[in-house]
Amino acid sequence: MKKLNTIVMFAMVLGVLHSCKKGNLDVENVNNPDLAQVYATKENIEATASGLYNTLYQASHSENGVQPMLSTASDNYTCSWGNFGMRDMSWEPRDFAWTNTAAYSYNTQTNTYYDNIYKAIVPATNIITSINGGKIVFTAAEAARAKAFCRFAMGVAYGNLALVFDRTFIVDETKTTEGKLSAASPYKEVAAAAIKYLDDAIAISTATSFTVPKAWLGTSADLSSADFVKLCNTSAARILAYLPRTKTELAAVDWAKVKTYADAGITTDFNVVVDDVVWYDNSAYYLGAGNSTWGLTDMYVVHMLDPVTQPAHWDDTAAFPYPPKSTNPLDKRLNTDFAYVTSNGFQVARGYYHFSSYRNTRYDFIYAGDWTGSKPEIMKAENDMIRAEARAYTSDPAGAATIINAGTYITRGQMTPVASVQADVINAIHHERSVELIHTGANISFYEMRKLDLLQKGTPLHLPLPAKLLEKMEEAAPYYTFGTTAKADGIGTSNKGWR
């Protein structure tokens, strides 16, 4: 087959190529026969495609990525330990900007996450290039599956980048870009590209029937193309619903489009079978699943569950009274999904505000055991809340209330049915995302707090491109960043907050 054009991600991703600091980010790799061989046979292409979602899953849930620190920044999880940037993103007040230097101890959190996302984009792009070259014989179903799965991976990957970073570089088999900061696309454009890739996956999967092997998605059973379409729709709805940086941007979302995607989305939990070998979510453990040594559930969430006996914030003083164990919580999940913590091991010098009286125990069957089991990645409840939210913002609070009252808000929380009032509906959705979705997905609480202007003043609304990338592109230091109350502009840094 003819030589493949390999997408070159800033001279660092995969070690595919190491050049082109200021050149175009699309270079023909003429000296790498091993790479060409990877895409030379149907078997090799399918083997490569089979690992794309695993790459994204591990990038999202690695403790060495952004999930731990964005979770503590959201005030839905709490941890005083410095590991993984968790403390640096949750100081009170938020007067520590994200330190965007290559020398910073936790610069690897953004750099590793960023690189690993592109480790799915690169091979997905090369697979599509190879298939489009027409040199390899596939059945119609095989070709459709490979292309649809690659487009799905690219959509999820670019969606993740749009949700986390302020900008990035959009490259695929048809797009090139200069390797300089000014050529990066802003997050809204990146999100639009992600949606287009997911639309392509939906179109391909709708036109041709196929089966996605369970190993490709980490599921307990193979997925039909019809169910794969549902997963693609939910993925698109998530990007659009979670993208806003502020309430102003929230009001500008195309909620009719979100509704269309979410209504065609998943109807059962999308679970990944973690095995502690190939599929694993370490971030959940460090955020408190299966232990009380690391993270705990933030008092912001505990207060939602029992607003009578549990304060929303633990004041930064030794005199603050330790909250009692709840006996009659508003939300009954405090009794089923959480455990009372009788003492805290956090260092008081780092702030009593890290303390909490509860931790989530819902996934202790995995994390207090052998780290194996079926764990939700996208809950039906998550898709349902997007469906309800889309209705709330398209003048249908009654439709939103119907969805909420038919779900876990009532069946598990035993809450009072929500009224058909927009403000009440939005509050109920916020409640469910904070309580029901704990330890599922990645960064959901951060996106939720962000778009409602609830991130504490001074919290970054998104992250800058990693310092190591800017360094390799020979951008001038000091590198740009976000954070601190002094720079709270409501554009890159929160200027409001829940407290």
mmCIF file with all atom_site columns, C-alpha atoms in Angstrom, residues 1-2 4-6 14 16 32-46 48-49 52 119-131 135-136 138 150:
data_model
loop_
_atom_site.group_PDB
_atom_site.id
_atom_site.type_symbol
_atom_site.label_atom_id
_atom_site.label_alt_id
_atom_site.label_comp_id
_atom_site.label_asym_id
_atom_site.label_entity_id
_atom_site.label_seq_id
_atom_site.pdbx_PDB_ins_code
_atom_site.Cartn_x
_atom_site.Cartn_y
_atom_site.Cartn_z
_atom_site.occupancy
_atom_site.B_iso_or_equiv
_atom_site.pdbx_formal_charge
_atom_site.auth_seq_id
_atom_site.auth_comp_id
_atom_site.auth_asym_id
_atom_site.auth_atom_id
_atom_site.pdbx_PDB_model_num
ATOM 1  C CA . MET A 1 1   ? 0.000   0.000  0.000  1.00 0.00 ? 1   MET A CA 1
ATOM 2  C CA . LYS A 1 2   ? 1.133   3.564  -0.512 1.00 0.00 ? 2   LYS A CA 1
ATOM 3  C CA . LEU A 1 4   ? 0.406   6.691  4.950  1.00 0.00 ? 4   LEU A CA 1
ATOM 4  C CA . ASN A 1 5   ? 0.256   10.303 5.966  1.00 0.00 ? 5   ASN A CA 1
ATOM 5  C CA . THR A 1 6   ? 0.563   10.299 9.736  1.00 0.00 ? 6   THR A CA 1
ATOM 6  C CA . LEU A 1 14  ? 3.027   8.078  20.439 1.00 0.00 ? 14  LEU A CA 1
ATOM 7  C CA . VAL A 1 16  ? 5.262   8.484  15.829 1.00 0.00 ? 16  VAL A CA 1
ATOM 8  C CA . ASN A 1 32  ? 8.547   4.238  9.452  1.00 0.00 ? 32  ASN A CA 1
ATOM 9  C CA . PRO A 1 33  ? 7.688   0.934  7.759  1.00 0.00 ? 33  PRO A CA 1
ATOM 10 C CA . ASP A 1 34  ? 6.412   -0.472 11.064 1.00 0.00 ? 34  ASP A CA 1
ATOM 11 C CA . LEU A 1 35  ? 3.718   2.182  11.168 1.00 0.00 ? 35  LEU A CA 1
ATOM 12 C CA . ALA A 1 36  ? 2.669   1.467  7.589  1.00 0.00 ? 36  ALA A CA 1
ATOM 13 C CA . GLN A 1 37  ? 2.496   -2.220 8.448  1.00 0.00 ? 37  GLN A CA 1
ATOM 14 C CA . VAL A 1 38  ? 0.072   -1.504 11.311 1.00 0.00 ? 38  VAL A CA 1
ATOM 15 C CA . TYR A 1 39  ? -2.468  -0.305 8.761  1.00 0.00 ? 39  TYR A CA 1
ATOM 16 C CA . ALA A 1 40  ? -1.569  -2.795 6.030  1.00 0.00 ? 40  ALA A CA 1
ATOM 17 C CA . THR A 1 41  ? -4.069  -5.560 6.841  1.00 0.00 ? 41  THR A CA 1
ATOM 18 C CA . LYS A 1 42  ? -7.668  -5.817 7.923  1.00 0.00 ? 42  LYS A CA 1
ATOM 19 C CA . GLU A 1 43  ? -6.642  -7.740 11.016 1.00 0.00 ? 43  GLU A CA 1
ATOM 20 C CA . ASN A 1 44  ? -4.164  -5.071 12.095 1.00 0.00 ? 44  ASN A CA 1
ATOM 21 C CA . ILE A 1 45  ? -6.624  -2.276 11.472 1.00 0.00 ? 45  ILE A CA 1
ATOM 22 C CA . GLU A 1 46  ? -9.332  -3.973 13.524 1.00 0.00 ? 46  GLU A CA 1
ATOM 23 C CA . THR A 1 48  ? -5.917  -1.049 16.407 1.00 0.00 ? 48  THR A CA 1
ATOM 24 C CA . ALA A 1 49  ? -9.539  0.093  16.281 1.00 0.00 ? 49  ALA A CA 1
ATOM 25 C CA . LEU A 1 52  ? -9.375  3.256  20.744 1.00 0.00 ? 52  LEU A CA 1
ATOM 26 C CA . LYS A 1 119 ? -3.292  8.720  21.187 1.00 0.00 ? 119 LYS A CA 1
ATOM 27 C CA . ALA A 1 120 ? -6.814  7.793  20.143 1.00 0.00 ? 120 ALA A CA 1
ATOM 28 C CA . ILE A 1 121 ? -7.192  10.516 17.514 1.00 0.00 ? 121 ILE A CA 1
ATOM 29 C CA . VAL A 1 122 ? -3.995  9.611  15.674 1.00 0.00 ? 122 VAL A CA 1
ATOM 30 C CA . PRO A 1 123 ? -4.698  5.909  14.964 1.00 0.00 ? 123 PRO A CA 1
ATOM 31 C CA . ALA A 1 124 ? -8.392  6.582  14.322 1.00 0.00 ? 124 ALA A CA 1
ATOM 32 C CA . THR A 1 125 ? -7.414  9.054  11.629 1.00 0.00 ? 125 THR A CA 1
ATOM 33 C CA . ASN A 1 126 ? -4.870  6.686  10.127 1.00 0.00 ? 126 ASN A CA 1
ATOM 34 C CA . ILE A 1 127 ? -7.403  3.844  10.036 1.00 0.00 ? 127 ILE A CA 1
ATOM 35 C CA . ILE A 1 128 ? -9.857  5.977  8.088  1.00 0.00 ? 128 ILE A CA 1
ATOM 36 C CA . THR A 1 129 ? -7.092  7.054  5.719  1.00 0.00 ? 129 THR A CA 1
ATOM 37 C CA . SER A 1 130 ? -6.177  3.422  5.130  1.00 0.00 ? 130 SER A CA 1
ATOM 38 C CA . ILE A 1 131 ? -9.768  2.282  4.533  1.00 0.00 ? 131 ILE A CA 1
ATOM 39 C CA . LYS A 1 135 ? -6.277  -1.253 -0.862 1.00 0.00 ? 135 LYS A CA 1
ATOM 40 C CA . ILE A 1 136 ? -7.598  -3.534 1.875  1.00 0.00 ? 136 ILE A CA 1
ATOM 41 C CA . PHE A 1 138 ? -13.349 -5.437 3.943  1.00 0.00 ? 138 PHE A CA 1
ATOM 42 C CA . CYS A 1 150 ? -13.120 5.617  14.547 1.00 0.00 ? 150 CYS A CA 1
#
